[in-house]
Each structure stands twice: as C-alpha cells, then as structure tokens.
Amino acid sequence: MRSLRTQVRPLVRLGPAENDHRHACRVAAGLFVPGLALLVAGRPDLIIYAVFGSFAGMYGRAESDRLRIVHQAQAGAVLVSGVGAGVLLASAHAAPWVLVATEVGCASAWSLLSDRLGLRPAGPFFGIFALGATATVPAGRVAPWAAVSICAATVLFCLLVSCASALRSRERSGRREVERGPGALVHAARYAVAVSAAGAGGLLLGVEHANWAMASAAVPLAAIGIRHRTAPGIHGVVHRGIHRVLGTFAGLAVTAALLLPQLPDTALAVIVVALLFPTELFMARHYGLALGFFTPLIMLMTALAAPAEPLALLRDRAIDTLIGVAAGIAAAIVIRRRAAADLRRR
C-alpha cells in the first residue's frame, strides 16, 4: 500500500508556485495582440498560426532575462520552420506517409538542436506539433507566406514582450546545462523511433489526425533528464505519459462542452486566447492539470482552421493520444535496454 501511495503521489501533487503568474502573463500577452489583430481582420480561422508563434514565449521560464530572450528567439526559429514546413506540405497535398517521414526527421534534428542549445522546455515537441498541425490545414485557406508571416510576427511580438519585461528587472545572466555526444544521439534516436511508430500506428488505424499521435509520442521522452540520456529511469517517463493521457481526456471533456453548442468562430477564438494563461500558469506545477486547458485550446484552434464533425475530432484526439503515449514509453524502454547493454559491453 505504501508503495502504491509513493507511485500515485507524484501524479496528483501540485508543485510549488514560483512566480508562475508572471511567466504566464508574458506568454498570454504574446498571443493577445496578434489574436486581437486576426479578430479585427475577420480571420479567426488563422489563429492557429499565431498560437504556434506564441509558444516561443513558453521557453526560458526559470532563466535569466538575457538567456530567456536568446532561447525564445532560437525556439521561435524552430516554430517558424515547423509552420513553414507544414504549410508547404499542405499546399503540395503531400501524402500522409510524407508527413510522417518529415516529422521523424525533424524530431531527431530538433532533439539534437534542443539539447545543443539547452532549450527548456526540452525536446522537439512544439516544433513537430506545429509542423503536423499546420500540414493538416486545408490548402488554399491562406497563402503559405501569409501563414508563416503570422507565426513569425507573433514570435517577434513575444520577444518584444520579453524585452519589455527585462527592462523592469536586473537579473544576472545564467547558463544552461547542455548535452553533446552519445547521450544526445541516443535521445534523438528515441524520438525517431517513437514518432515513426506513432505515425505508422495512426495511419494503420486510419485516424484522420495522426499528427497528434506523433506529437504525443514526444511528450513522455521529454521527462528524461540530460544526465540520464543513455540509461534513463522509466518512472518519470511513465508518469509524464499518464499525465498526458489523463490531462488530455479531461481537456476533451471541456472541449466537448465548448464545441458541441456550436459557438460563433469569434467566440471560439477568444476562448483560445484566454486558455493560454491557465495553461502556462500550471505547466511547471502539474502537467496533467495544464493539459486540461491546453487540450481545448488546441482542439478549438484546429476546429477553426479545419472544421470537422466535433465527435469525430474528439474521438481522433483520444485515440491518437493513447497511440502516441504508448509509442513514447515503449521507445524509452527499448532503447534504454539497448543503450545499457552497449555500456556493459564497453
């Protein structure tokens, strides 16, 4: 019984508050103005591109002002690249297997880049999420250059918000621990295996949004710390996966309450902007709770960009989440064993 409590406690414990509201305000402000501009222009359907640009503001939560701005600029470049690749695939009407192959390659490359630069949040999740989500937006809704411009402009606005925040404080610059060498390569291989397995599983099951499965596959692997890349513990990976599943399912219940009444597009876009603040407020304290806000944010912006039958959308997200989390945990277990065996042979 004590062992069970020990395992369950990390799943329900809310981490300590450390000025999370300040960081959440910066992130929310980074989306508010671009989102408002799109609403004024009468294009709430394009808010998906602004949302992905605003994710640049999520980086560097606990870092000094200078380092946070540098890392947000670097992460912003990844996000713009992801959106750029996604809209090009959409405009080319690329086959689903092309999307899977592209995401696998980008997951590995962006994992290595994230480790090299010391980005936090770690891993390629946001980059491949931006790529996959924008690749599934119907071609012709917006010119590719316009979609990329919306994302890039939002990234720049997020950097402006961070610079303005930095003027009000005098924090010393800090350094992040970075990963180079075999550990980073092993971890990049995990992402490649997990994303490819999740993408293949989604395609085989005929799920419309296999990109969600591939993004979910990256989530458990982000729990592997830098010092444990070659032979990680599995508890953190499993806990992150459980948070992903439970948080997503709770968020889907919220999504159903918002989508089924068929609210006007403008109202849905306003809700998307509003949900970013609580998402980031709880992201570091309890990942599962944060997903209760993040999931409806993602689902609503997806419904605006590519309208679909709500129940089918909810079903696909649930199935894809299970596929992706299973693939991520399996990749961590399998490659952990192989890496440990290689170390013993040395």
C-alpha positions as YAML, in Angstrom:
chain: A
units: angstrom
residues:
- id: 1
  name: MET
  ca: [0.00, 0.00, 0.00]
- id: 2
  name: ARG
  ca: [2.84, 2.38, 0.86]
- id: 3
  name: SER
  ca: [4.48, 1.61, -2.47]
- id: 4
  name: LEU
  ca: [1.23, 2.42, -4.27]
- id: 5
  name: ARG
  ca: [0.95, 5.75, -2.46]
- id: 6
  name: THR
  ca: [4.55, 6.50, -3.38]
- id: 7
  name: GLN
  ca: [3.76, 5.93, -7.05]
- id: 8
  name: VAL
  ca: [0.49, 7.87, -7.03]
- id: 9
  name: ARG
  ca: [1.68, 10.90, -5.05]
- id: 10
  name: PRO
  ca: [3.75, 12.46, -7.89]
- id: 11
  name: LEU
  ca: [0.75, 12.13, -10.20]
- id: 12
  name: VAL
  ca: [-1.51, 14.30, -8.04]
- id: 13
  name: ARG
  ca: [0.95, 16.58, -6.25]
- id: 14
  name: LEU
  ca: [0.84, 20.24, -7.26]
- id: 15
  name: GLY
  ca: [4.33, 21.71, -7.46]
- id: 16
  name: PRO
  ca: [5.27, 24.90, -5.60]
- id: 17
  name: ALA
  ca: [4.37, 28.25, -7.11]
- id: 18
  name: GLU
  ca: [7.42, 30.24, -8.22]
- id: 19
  name: ASN
  ca: [6.13, 33.45, -9.79]
- id: 20
  name: ASP
  ca: [4.34, 31.33, -12.39]
- id: 21
  name: HIS
  ca: [1.80, 34.09, -12.89]
- id: 22
  name: ARG
  ca: [4.47, 36.44, -14.23]
- id: 23
  name: HIS
  ca: [5.63, 33.97, -16.86]
- id: 24
  name: ALA
  ca: [2.03, 33.06, -17.73]
- id: 25
  name: CYS
  ca: [1.22, 36.75, -18.21]
- id: 26
  name: ARG
  ca: [4.14, 37.16, -20.60]
- id: 27
  name: VAL
  ca: [3.06, 34.14, -22.63]
- id: 28
  name: ALA
  ca: [-0.60, 35.21, -22.73]
- id: 29
  name: ALA
  ca: [0.35, 38.76, -23.72]
- id: 30
  name: GLY
  ca: [2.36, 37.35, -26.61]
- id: 31
  name: LEU
  ca: [-0.82, 35.88, -28.11]
- id: 32
  name: PHE
  ca: [-3.31, 38.55, -27.08]
- id: 33
  name: VAL
  ca: [-2.27, 41.27, -29.54]
- id: 34
  name: PRO
  ca: [-1.76, 39.01, -32.61]
- id: 35
  name: GLY
  ca: [-5.00, 37.21, -31.77]
- id: 36
  name: LEU
  ca: [-6.86, 40.51, -31.47]
- id: 37
  name: ALA
  ca: [-5.44, 41.63, -34.81]
- id: 38
  name: LEU
  ca: [-6.76, 38.49, -36.51]
- id: 39
  name: LEU
  ca: [-10.20, 39.00, -34.96]
- id: 40
  name: VAL
  ca: [-10.30, 42.61, -36.15]
- id: 41
  name: ALA
  ca: [-9.32, 41.38, -39.62]
- id: 42
  name: GLY
  ca: [-12.19, 38.89, -39.51]
- id: 43
  name: ARG
  ca: [-9.92, 35.83, -39.73]
- id: 44
  name: PRO
  ca: [-10.32, 33.82, -36.51]
- id: 45
  name: ASP
  ca: [-9.63, 30.71, -38.60]
- id: 46
  name: LEU
  ca: [-5.97, 31.77, -38.88]
- id: 47
  name: ILE
  ca: [-5.35, 31.95, -35.14]
- id: 48
  name: ILE
  ca: [-3.63, 28.55, -35.29]
- id: 49
  name: TYR
  ca: [-0.56, 30.20, -36.83]
- id: 50
  name: ALA
  ca: [-0.43, 32.88, -34.14]
- id: 51
  name: VAL
  ca: [-0.80, 30.26, -31.39]
- id: 52
  name: PHE
  ca: [2.23, 28.34, -32.59]
- id: 53
  name: GLY
  ca: [4.23, 31.56, -32.75]
- id: 54
  name: SER
  ca: [3.20, 32.40, -29.19]
- id: 55
  name: PHE
  ca: [4.68, 29.13, -27.94]
- id: 56
  name: ALA
  ca: [8.09, 30.79, -28.26]
- id: 57
  name: GLY
  ca: [7.16, 32.71, -25.12]
- id: 58
  name: MET
  ca: [6.94, 29.46, -23.16]
- id: 59
  name: TYR
  ca: [10.69, 28.97, -23.32]
- id: 60
  name: GLY
  ca: [13.10, 30.09, -20.62]
- id: 61
  name: ARG
  ca: [10.60, 30.14, -17.75]
- id: 62
  name: ALA
  ca: [13.24, 29.90, -14.98]
- id: 63
  name: GLU
  ca: [16.11, 31.55, -16.83]
- id: 64
  name: SER
  ca: [17.65, 35.00, -16.61]
- id: 65
  name: ASP
  ca: [16.20, 37.71, -18.81]
- id: 66
  name: ARG
  ca: [19.04, 37.64, -21.32]
- id: 67
  name: LEU
  ca: [19.13, 33.86, -21.65]
- id: 68
  name: ARG
  ca: [15.34, 33.67, -21.87]
- id: 69
  name: ILE
  ca: [15.28, 36.11, -24.79]
- id: 70
  name: VAL
  ca: [18.04, 34.22, -26.60]
- id: 71
  name: HIS
  ca: [16.31, 30.88, -26.13]
- id: 72
  name: GLN
  ca: [12.94, 32.26, -27.15]
- id: 73
  name: ALA
  ca: [14.47, 33.56, -30.37]
- id: 74
  name: GLN
  ca: [16.04, 30.16, -31.04]
- id: 75
  name: ALA
  ca: [12.82, 28.32, -30.23]
- id: 76
  name: GLY
  ca: [10.91, 30.80, -32.37]
- id: 77
  name: ALA
  ca: [13.10, 29.91, -35.33]
- id: 78
  name: VAL
  ca: [12.20, 26.24, -34.83]
- id: 79
  name: LEU
  ca: [8.49, 27.07, -34.60]
- id: 80
  name: VAL
  ca: [8.55, 29.21, -37.74]
- id: 81
  name: SER
  ca: [10.44, 26.43, -39.53]
- id: 82
  name: GLY
  ca: [7.82, 23.92, -38.40]
- id: 83
  name: VAL
  ca: [4.95, 26.07, -39.60]
- id: 84
  name: GLY
  ca: [6.79, 26.74, -42.86]
- id: 85
  name: ALA
  ca: [7.32, 23.05, -43.50]
- id: 86
  name: GLY
  ca: [3.72, 22.30, -42.54]
- id: 87
  name: VAL
  ca: [2.12, 24.81, -44.87]
- id: 88
  name: LEU
  ca: [4.36, 23.67, -47.73]
- id: 89
  name: LEU
  ca: [3.25, 20.07, -47.19]
- id: 90
  name: ALA
  ca: [-0.37, 21.23, -47.08]
- id: 91
  name: SER
  ca: [-0.08, 23.26, -50.27]
- id: 92
  name: ALA
  ca: [1.63, 20.31, -52.01]
- id: 93
  name: HIS
  ca: [-1.16, 17.95, -50.88]
- id: 94
  name: ALA
  ca: [1.56, 15.66, -49.51]
- id: 95
  name: ALA
  ca: [0.63, 12.06, -48.79]
- id: 96
  name: PRO
  ca: [0.27, 11.10, -45.11]
- id: 97
  name: TRP
  ca: [3.42, 8.97, -45.19]
- id: 98
  name: VAL
  ca: [5.38, 12.01, -46.38]
- id: 99
  name: LEU
  ca: [4.19, 13.90, -43.29]
- id: 100
  name: VAL
  ca: [5.25, 11.01, -41.07]
- id: 101
  name: ALA
  ca: [8.70, 10.82, -42.67]
- id: 102
  name: THR
  ca: [9.15, 14.58, -42.38]
- id: 103
  name: GLU
  ca: [8.17, 14.62, -38.73]
- id: 104
  name: VAL
  ca: [10.52, 11.74, -37.92]
- id: 105
  name: GLY
  ca: [13.46, 13.57, -39.47]
- id: 106
  name: CYS
  ca: [12.56, 16.85, -37.80]
- id: 107
  name: ALA
  ca: [12.02, 15.18, -34.42]
- id: 108
  name: SER
  ca: [15.57, 13.81, -34.47]
- id: 109
  name: ALA
  ca: [17.13, 17.03, -35.74]
- id: 110
  name: TRP
  ca: [15.25, 19.28, -33.34]
- id: 111
  name: SER
  ca: [16.02, 16.96, -30.41]
- id: 112
  name: LEU
  ca: [19.73, 17.37, -31.12]
- id: 113
  name: LEU
  ca: [19.32, 21.11, -31.56]
- id: 114
  name: SER
  ca: [17.32, 21.46, -28.35]
- id: 115
  name: ASP
  ca: [19.98, 19.59, -26.39]
- id: 116
  name: ARG
  ca: [22.77, 21.56, -28.03]
- id: 117
  name: LEU
  ca: [21.18, 24.91, -27.20]
- id: 118
  name: GLY
  ca: [19.88, 23.89, -23.77]
- id: 119
  name: LEU
  ca: [16.29, 24.85, -24.57]
- id: 120
  name: ARG
  ca: [13.59, 24.44, -21.94]
- id: 121
  name: PRO
  ca: [11.01, 23.00, -22.48]
- id: 122
  name: ALA
  ca: [13.34, 20.32, -23.79]
- id: 123
  name: GLY
  ca: [12.81, 18.23, -26.89]
- id: 124
  name: PRO
  ca: [11.19, 18.70, -30.29]
- id: 125
  name: PHE
  ca: [7.54, 18.59, -29.18]
- id: 126
  name: PHE
  ca: [6.44, 22.11, -30.11]
- id: 127
  name: GLY
  ca: [8.32, 22.07, -33.41]
- id: 128
  name: ILE
  ca: [6.83, 18.82, -34.68]
- id: 129
  name: PHE
  ca: [3.44, 19.78, -33.27]
- id: 130
  name: ALA
  ca: [3.50, 22.98, -35.33]
- id: 131
  name: LEU
  ca: [4.60, 21.06, -38.41]
- id: 132
  name: GLY
  ca: [1.95, 18.35, -38.15]
- id: 133
  name: ALA
  ca: [-0.96, 20.60, -37.22]
- id: 134
  name: THR
  ca: [-0.39, 23.14, -39.99]
- id: 135
  name: ALA
  ca: [0.20, 20.37, -42.55]
- id: 136
  name: THR
  ca: [-3.37, 19.19, -41.98]
- id: 137
  name: VAL
  ca: [-4.97, 22.60, -42.59]
- id: 138
  name: PRO
  ca: [-6.72, 22.50, -46.00]
- id: 139
  name: ALA
  ca: [-4.68, 24.08, -48.77]
- id: 140
  name: GLY
  ca: [-5.97, 27.38, -50.07]
- id: 141
  name: ARG
  ca: [-7.26, 28.72, -46.75]
- id: 142
  name: VAL
  ca: [-4.33, 31.12, -46.65]
- id: 143
  name: ALA
  ca: [-1.23, 31.72, -48.76]
- id: 144
  name: PRO
  ca: [1.82, 29.90, -47.32]
- id: 145
  name: TRP
  ca: [3.78, 33.14, -46.98]
- id: 146
  name: ALA
  ca: [0.92, 34.70, -45.01]
- id: 147
  name: ALA
  ca: [0.72, 31.75, -42.60]
- id: 148
  name: VAL
  ca: [4.46, 31.87, -41.96]
- id: 149
  name: SER
  ca: [4.32, 35.65, -41.58]
- id: 150
  name: ILE
  ca: [1.61, 35.41, -38.91]
- id: 151
  name: CYS
  ca: [3.71, 32.92, -36.96]
- id: 152
  name: ALA
  ca: [6.92, 34.93, -37.36]
- id: 153
  name: ALA
  ca: [5.23, 38.20, -36.39]
- id: 154
  name: THR
  ca: [3.85, 36.56, -33.24]
- id: 155
  name: VAL
  ca: [7.31, 35.26, -32.34]
- id: 156
  name: LEU
  ca: [8.72, 38.76, -32.73]
- id: 157
  name: PHE
  ca: [5.96, 40.18, -30.56]
- id: 158
  name: CYS
  ca: [6.72, 37.58, -27.87]
- id: 159
  name: LEU
  ca: [10.37, 38.67, -27.95]
- id: 160
  name: LEU
  ca: [9.24, 42.28, -27.59]
- id: 161
  name: VAL
  ca: [7.19, 41.33, -24.53]
- id: 162
  name: SER
  ca: [10.20, 39.56, -23.00]
- id: 163
  name: CYS
  ca: [12.46, 42.54, -23.74]
- id: 164
  name: ALA
  ca: [9.97, 44.89, -22.09]
- id: 165
  name: SER
  ca: [9.83, 42.59, -19.07]
- id: 166
  name: ALA
  ca: [13.63, 42.51, -18.90]
- id: 167
  name: LEU
  ca: [13.79, 46.31, -18.67]
- id: 168
  name: ARG
  ca: [11.94, 46.11, -15.37]
- id: 169
  name: SER
  ca: [14.38, 43.69, -13.73]
- id: 170
  name: ARG
  ca: [18.12, 43.33, -13.31]
- id: 171
  name: GLU
  ca: [18.78, 39.63, -13.30]
- id: 172
  name: ARG
  ca: [22.23, 38.24, -13.88]
- id: 173
  name: SER
  ca: [22.79, 36.11, -16.93]
- id: 174
  name: GLY
  ca: [22.77, 32.35, -16.40]
- id: 175
  name: ARG
  ca: [23.87, 29.24, -18.19]
- id: 176
  name: ARG
  ca: [22.03, 26.07, -19.05]
- id: 177
  name: GLU
  ca: [23.45, 22.58, -18.93]
- id: 178
  name: VAL
  ca: [23.65, 21.26, -22.48]
- id: 179
  name: GLU
  ca: [24.01, 17.78, -23.91]
- id: 180
  name: ARG
  ca: [26.52, 16.74, -26.54]
- id: 181
  name: GLY
  ca: [27.84, 13.41, -27.69]
- id: 182
  name: PRO
  ca: [26.38, 9.90, -27.40]
- id: 183
  name: GLY
  ca: [23.64, 10.83, -24.93]
- id: 184
  name: ALA
  ca: [22.12, 13.36, -27.29]
- id: 185
  name: LEU
  ca: [22.31, 10.94, -30.21]
- id: 186
  name: VAL
  ca: [20.66, 8.16, -28.22]
- id: 187
  name: HIS
  ca: [17.87, 10.51, -27.19]
- id: 188
  name: ALA
  ca: [17.36, 11.69, -30.77]
- id: 189
  name: ALA
  ca: [17.05, 8.04, -31.78]
- id: 190
  name: ARG
  ca: [14.32, 7.59, -29.16]
- id: 191
  name: TYR
  ca: [12.34, 10.42, -30.68]
- id: 192
  name: ALA
  ca: [12.77, 8.99, -34.18]
- id: 193
  name: VAL
  ca: [11.57, 5.55, -33.10]
- id: 194
  name: ALA
  ca: [8.65, 6.89, -31.04]
- id: 195
  name: VAL
  ca: [7.42, 9.34, -33.66]
- id: 196
  name: SER
  ca: [7.72, 6.86, -36.52]
- id: 197
  name: ALA
  ca: [5.88, 4.16, -34.54]
- id: 198
  name: ALA
  ca: [3.13, 6.58, -33.53]
- id: 199
  name: GLY
  ca: [2.74, 7.91, -37.07]
- id: 200
  name: ALA
  ca: [2.63, 4.42, -38.55]
- id: 201
  name: GLY
  ca: [0.12, 3.32, -35.93]
- id: 202
  name: GLY
  ca: [-2.12, 6.28, -36.64]
- id: 203
  name: LEU
  ca: [-2.03, 5.64, -40.38]
- id: 204
  name: LEU
  ca: [-2.71, 1.92, -40.00]
- id: 205
  name: LEU
  ca: [-5.74, 2.63, -37.82]
- id: 206
  name: GLY
  ca: [-6.98, 5.20, -40.31]
- id: 207
  name: VAL
  ca: [-7.10, 8.04, -37.80]
- id: 208
  name: GLU
  ca: [-7.52, 11.42, -39.51]
- id: 209
  name: HIS
  ca: [-5.09, 13.33, -37.30]
- id: 210
  name: ALA
  ca: [-2.08, 11.03, -36.98]
- id: 211
  name: ASN
  ca: [-0.02, 14.17, -36.35]
- id: 212
  name: TRP
  ca: [-1.49, 14.24, -32.84]
- id: 213
  name: ALA
  ca: [-0.18, 10.74, -32.20]
- id: 214
  name: MET
  ca: [3.31, 11.77, -33.31]
- id: 215
  name: ALA
  ca: [3.27, 14.85, -31.09]
- id: 216
  name: SER
  ca: [2.04, 12.80, -28.12]
- id: 217
  name: ALA
  ca: [4.88, 10.31, -28.66]
- id: 218
  name: ALA
  ca: [7.40, 13.05, -27.92]
- id: 219
  name: VAL
  ca: [5.83, 14.00, -24.59]
- id: 220
  name: PRO
  ca: [6.95, 11.11, -22.31]
- id: 221
  name: LEU
  ca: [10.51, 11.33, -23.65]
- id: 222
  name: ALA
  ca: [10.83, 14.95, -22.53]
- id: 223
  name: ALA
  ca: [10.85, 13.67, -18.94]
- id: 224
  name: ILE
  ca: [14.29, 12.10, -19.46]
- id: 225
  name: GLY
  ca: [16.86, 14.43, -17.92]
- id: 226
  name: ILE
  ca: [20.16, 15.38, -19.52]
- id: 227
  name: ARG
  ca: [22.23, 13.28, -17.11]
- id: 228
  name: HIS
  ca: [20.25, 10.12, -17.85]
- id: 229
  name: ARG
  ca: [20.02, 10.10, -21.63]
- id: 230
  name: THR
  ca: [21.89, 6.82, -22.19]
- id: 231
  name: ALA
  ca: [20.15, 4.78, -19.46]
- id: 232
  name: PRO
  ca: [17.17, 6.71, -18.08]
- id: 233
  name: GLY
  ca: [14.83, 5.73, -15.29]
- id: 234
  name: ILE
  ca: [11.38, 4.85, -16.56]
- id: 235
  name: HIS
  ca: [9.22, 6.16, -13.70]
- id: 236
  name: GLY
  ca: [9.38, 9.77, -14.88]
- id: 237
  name: VAL
  ca: [8.58, 8.73, -18.45]
- id: 238
  name: VAL
  ca: [5.55, 6.72, -17.35]
- id: 239
  name: HIS
  ca: [4.33, 9.48, -15.03]
- id: 240
  name: ARG
  ca: [4.56, 12.04, -17.82]
- id: 241
  name: GLY
  ca: [2.68, 9.66, -20.11]
- id: 242
  name: ILE
  ca: [-0.07, 9.17, -17.53]
- id: 243
  name: HIS
  ca: [-0.35, 12.93, -17.09]
- id: 244
  name: ARG
  ca: [-0.64, 13.25, -20.86]
- id: 245
  name: VAL
  ca: [-3.49, 10.75, -21.08]
- id: 246
  name: LEU
  ca: [-5.49, 11.87, -18.05]
- id: 247
  name: GLY
  ca: [-4.97, 15.57, -18.74]
- id: 248
  name: THR
  ca: [-5.93, 15.18, -22.39]
- id: 249
  name: PHE
  ca: [-9.09, 13.24, -21.56]
- id: 250
  name: ALA
  ca: [-10.11, 15.89, -19.02]
- id: 251
  name: GLY
  ca: [-9.42, 18.54, -21.63]
- id: 252
  name: LEU
  ca: [-11.54, 16.68, -24.17]
- id: 253
  name: ALA
  ca: [-14.49, 16.88, -21.78]
- id: 254
  name: VAL
  ca: [-14.01, 20.65, -21.63]
- id: 255
  name: THR
  ca: [-13.66, 20.72, -25.42]
- id: 256
  name: ALA
  ca: [-16.95, 18.88, -25.88]
- id: 257
  name: ALA
  ca: [-18.71, 21.46, -23.71]
- id: 258
  name: LEU
  ca: [-17.29, 24.23, -25.92]
- id: 259
  name: LEU
  ca: [-17.62, 22.67, -29.38]
- id: 260
  name: LEU
  ca: [-20.99, 20.94, -29.22]
- id: 261
  name: PRO
  ca: [-23.05, 24.14, -28.63]
- id: 262
  name: GLN
  ca: [-21.64, 25.45, -31.97]
- id: 263
  name: LEU
  ca: [-20.48, 28.83, -30.70]
- id: 264
  name: PRO
  ca: [-19.53, 31.53, -33.24]
- id: 265
  name: ASP
  ca: [-15.98, 31.36, -34.57]
- id: 266
  name: THR
  ca: [-15.11, 34.68, -32.95]
- id: 267
  name: ALA
  ca: [-16.15, 33.37, -29.54]
- id: 268
  name: LEU
  ca: [-14.05, 30.23, -30.02]
- id: 269
  name: ALA
  ca: [-11.01, 32.31, -30.97]
- id: 270
  name: VAL
  ca: [-11.44, 34.47, -27.86]
- id: 271
  name: ILE
  ca: [-11.56, 31.31, -25.74]
- id: 272
  name: VAL
  ca: [-8.37, 30.05, -27.41]
- id: 273
  name: VAL
  ca: [-6.55, 33.23, -26.40]
- id: 274
  name: ALA
  ca: [-7.96, 33.07, -22.86]
- id: 275
  name: LEU
  ca: [-6.92, 29.43, -22.34]
- id: 276
  name: LEU
  ca: [-3.22, 30.13, -22.87]
- id: 277
  name: PHE
  ca: [-2.83, 31.86, -19.50]
- id: 278
  name: PRO
  ca: [-4.02, 28.98, -17.27]
- id: 279
  name: THR
  ca: [-2.16, 26.53, -19.49]
- id: 280
  name: GLU
  ca: [1.17, 28.17, -18.75]
- id: 281
  name: LEU
  ca: [0.23, 29.00, -15.17]
- id: 282
  name: PHE
  ca: [0.13, 25.29, -14.28]
- id: 283
  name: MET
  ca: [2.54, 23.84, -16.86]
- id: 284
  name: ALA
  ca: [5.51, 23.62, -14.47]
- id: 285
  name: ARG
  ca: [3.44, 22.78, -11.39]
- id: 286
  name: HIS
  ca: [1.26, 19.97, -12.74]
- id: 287
  name: TYR
  ca: [1.47, 18.91, -16.37]
- id: 288
  name: GLY
  ca: [-1.80, 16.97, -16.31]
- id: 289
  name: LEU
  ca: [-3.73, 19.93, -14.92]
- id: 290
  name: ALA
  ca: [-2.21, 22.25, -17.52]
- id: 291
  name: LEU
  ca: [-3.40, 19.88, -20.25]
- id: 292
  name: GLY
  ca: [-6.95, 20.38, -19.04]
- id: 293
  name: PHE
  ca: [-6.61, 23.89, -20.51]
- id: 294
  name: PHE
  ca: [-4.10, 23.18, -23.29]
- id: 295
  name: THR
  ca: [-6.18, 20.43, -24.92]
- id: 296
  name: PRO
  ca: [-9.29, 22.56, -25.54]
- id: 297
  name: LEU
  ca: [-7.03, 25.36, -26.77]
- id: 298
  name: ILE
  ca: [-5.55, 23.04, -29.39]
- id: 299
  name: MET
  ca: [-8.88, 21.46, -30.29]
- id: 300
  name: LEU
  ca: [-10.65, 24.79, -30.77]
- id: 301
  name: MET
  ca: [-7.93, 26.28, -32.95]
- id: 302
  name: THR
  ca: [-7.93, 23.06, -35.01]
- id: 303
  name: ALA
  ca: [-11.70, 23.23, -35.44]
- id: 304
  name: LEU
  ca: [-11.40, 26.84, -36.58]
- id: 305
  name: ALA
  ca: [-8.68, 26.08, -39.12]
- id: 306
  name: ALA
  ca: [-10.13, 22.81, -40.42]
- id: 307
  name: PRO
  ca: [-13.81, 22.41, -39.43]
- id: 308
  name: ALA
  ca: [-14.84, 18.82, -38.75]
- id: 309
  name: GLU
  ca: [-17.60, 16.90, -37.01]
- id: 310
  name: PRO
  ca: [-16.93, 17.55, -33.29]
- id: 311
  name: LEU
  ca: [-17.40, 13.99, -32.02]
- id: 312
  name: ALA
  ca: [-15.07, 12.62, -34.71]
- id: 313
  name: LEU
  ca: [-12.47, 15.22, -33.74]
- id: 314
  name: LEU
  ca: [-12.72, 14.27, -30.07]
- id: 315
  name: ARG
  ca: [-12.50, 10.56, -30.88]
- id: 316
  name: ASP
  ca: [-9.43, 11.02, -33.05]
- id: 317
  name: ARG
  ca: [-7.64, 13.02, -30.37]
- id: 318
  name: ALA
  ca: [-8.35, 10.39, -27.73]
- id: 319
  name: ILE
  ca: [-7.11, 7.53, -29.92]
- id: 320
  name: ASP
  ca: [-4.05, 9.44, -31.10]
- id: 321
  name: THR
  ca: [-3.07, 10.32, -27.55]
- id: 322
  name: LEU
  ca: [-3.14, 6.68, -26.48]
- id: 323
  name: ILE
  ca: [-1.13, 5.62, -29.55]
- id: 324
  name: GLY
  ca: [1.46, 8.33, -29.07]
- id: 325
  name: VAL
  ca: [1.98, 7.87, -25.34]
- id: 326
  name: ALA
  ca: [2.33, 4.10, -25.77]
- id: 327
  name: ALA
  ca: [4.90, 4.63, -28.54]
- id: 328
  name: GLY
  ca: [6.89, 7.11, -26.45]
- id: 329
  name: ILE
  ca: [7.03, 4.88, -23.38]
- id: 330
  name: ALA
  ca: [7.91, 1.83, -25.48]
- id: 331
  name: ALA
  ca: [10.76, 3.70, -27.20]
- id: 332
  name: ALA
  ca: [12.15, 4.77, -23.82]
- id: 333
  name: ILE
  ca: [12.09, 1.20, -22.52]
- id: 334
  name: VAL
  ca: [13.52, -0.48, -25.63]
- id: 335
  name: ILE
  ca: [16.33, 1.99, -26.30]
- id: 336
  name: ARG
  ca: [17.17, 2.16, -22.59]
- id: 337
  name: ARG
  ca: [17.83, -1.58, -22.61]
- id: 338
  name: ARG
  ca: [19.90, -1.44, -25.78]
- id: 339
  name: ALA
  ca: [21.94, 1.51, -24.50]
- id: 340
  name: ALA
  ca: [22.54, -0.21, -21.18]
- id: 341
  name: ALA
  ca: [23.69, -3.36, -22.99]
- id: 342
  name: ASP
  ca: [26.10, -1.30, -25.10]
- id: 343
  name: LEU
  ca: [27.54, 0.29, -21.98]
- id: 344
  name: ARG
  ca: [28.12, -3.12, -20.38]
- id: 345
  name: ARG
  ca: [29.93, -4.35, -23.49]
- id: 346
  name: ARG
  ca: [32.29, -1.41, -23.25]
...
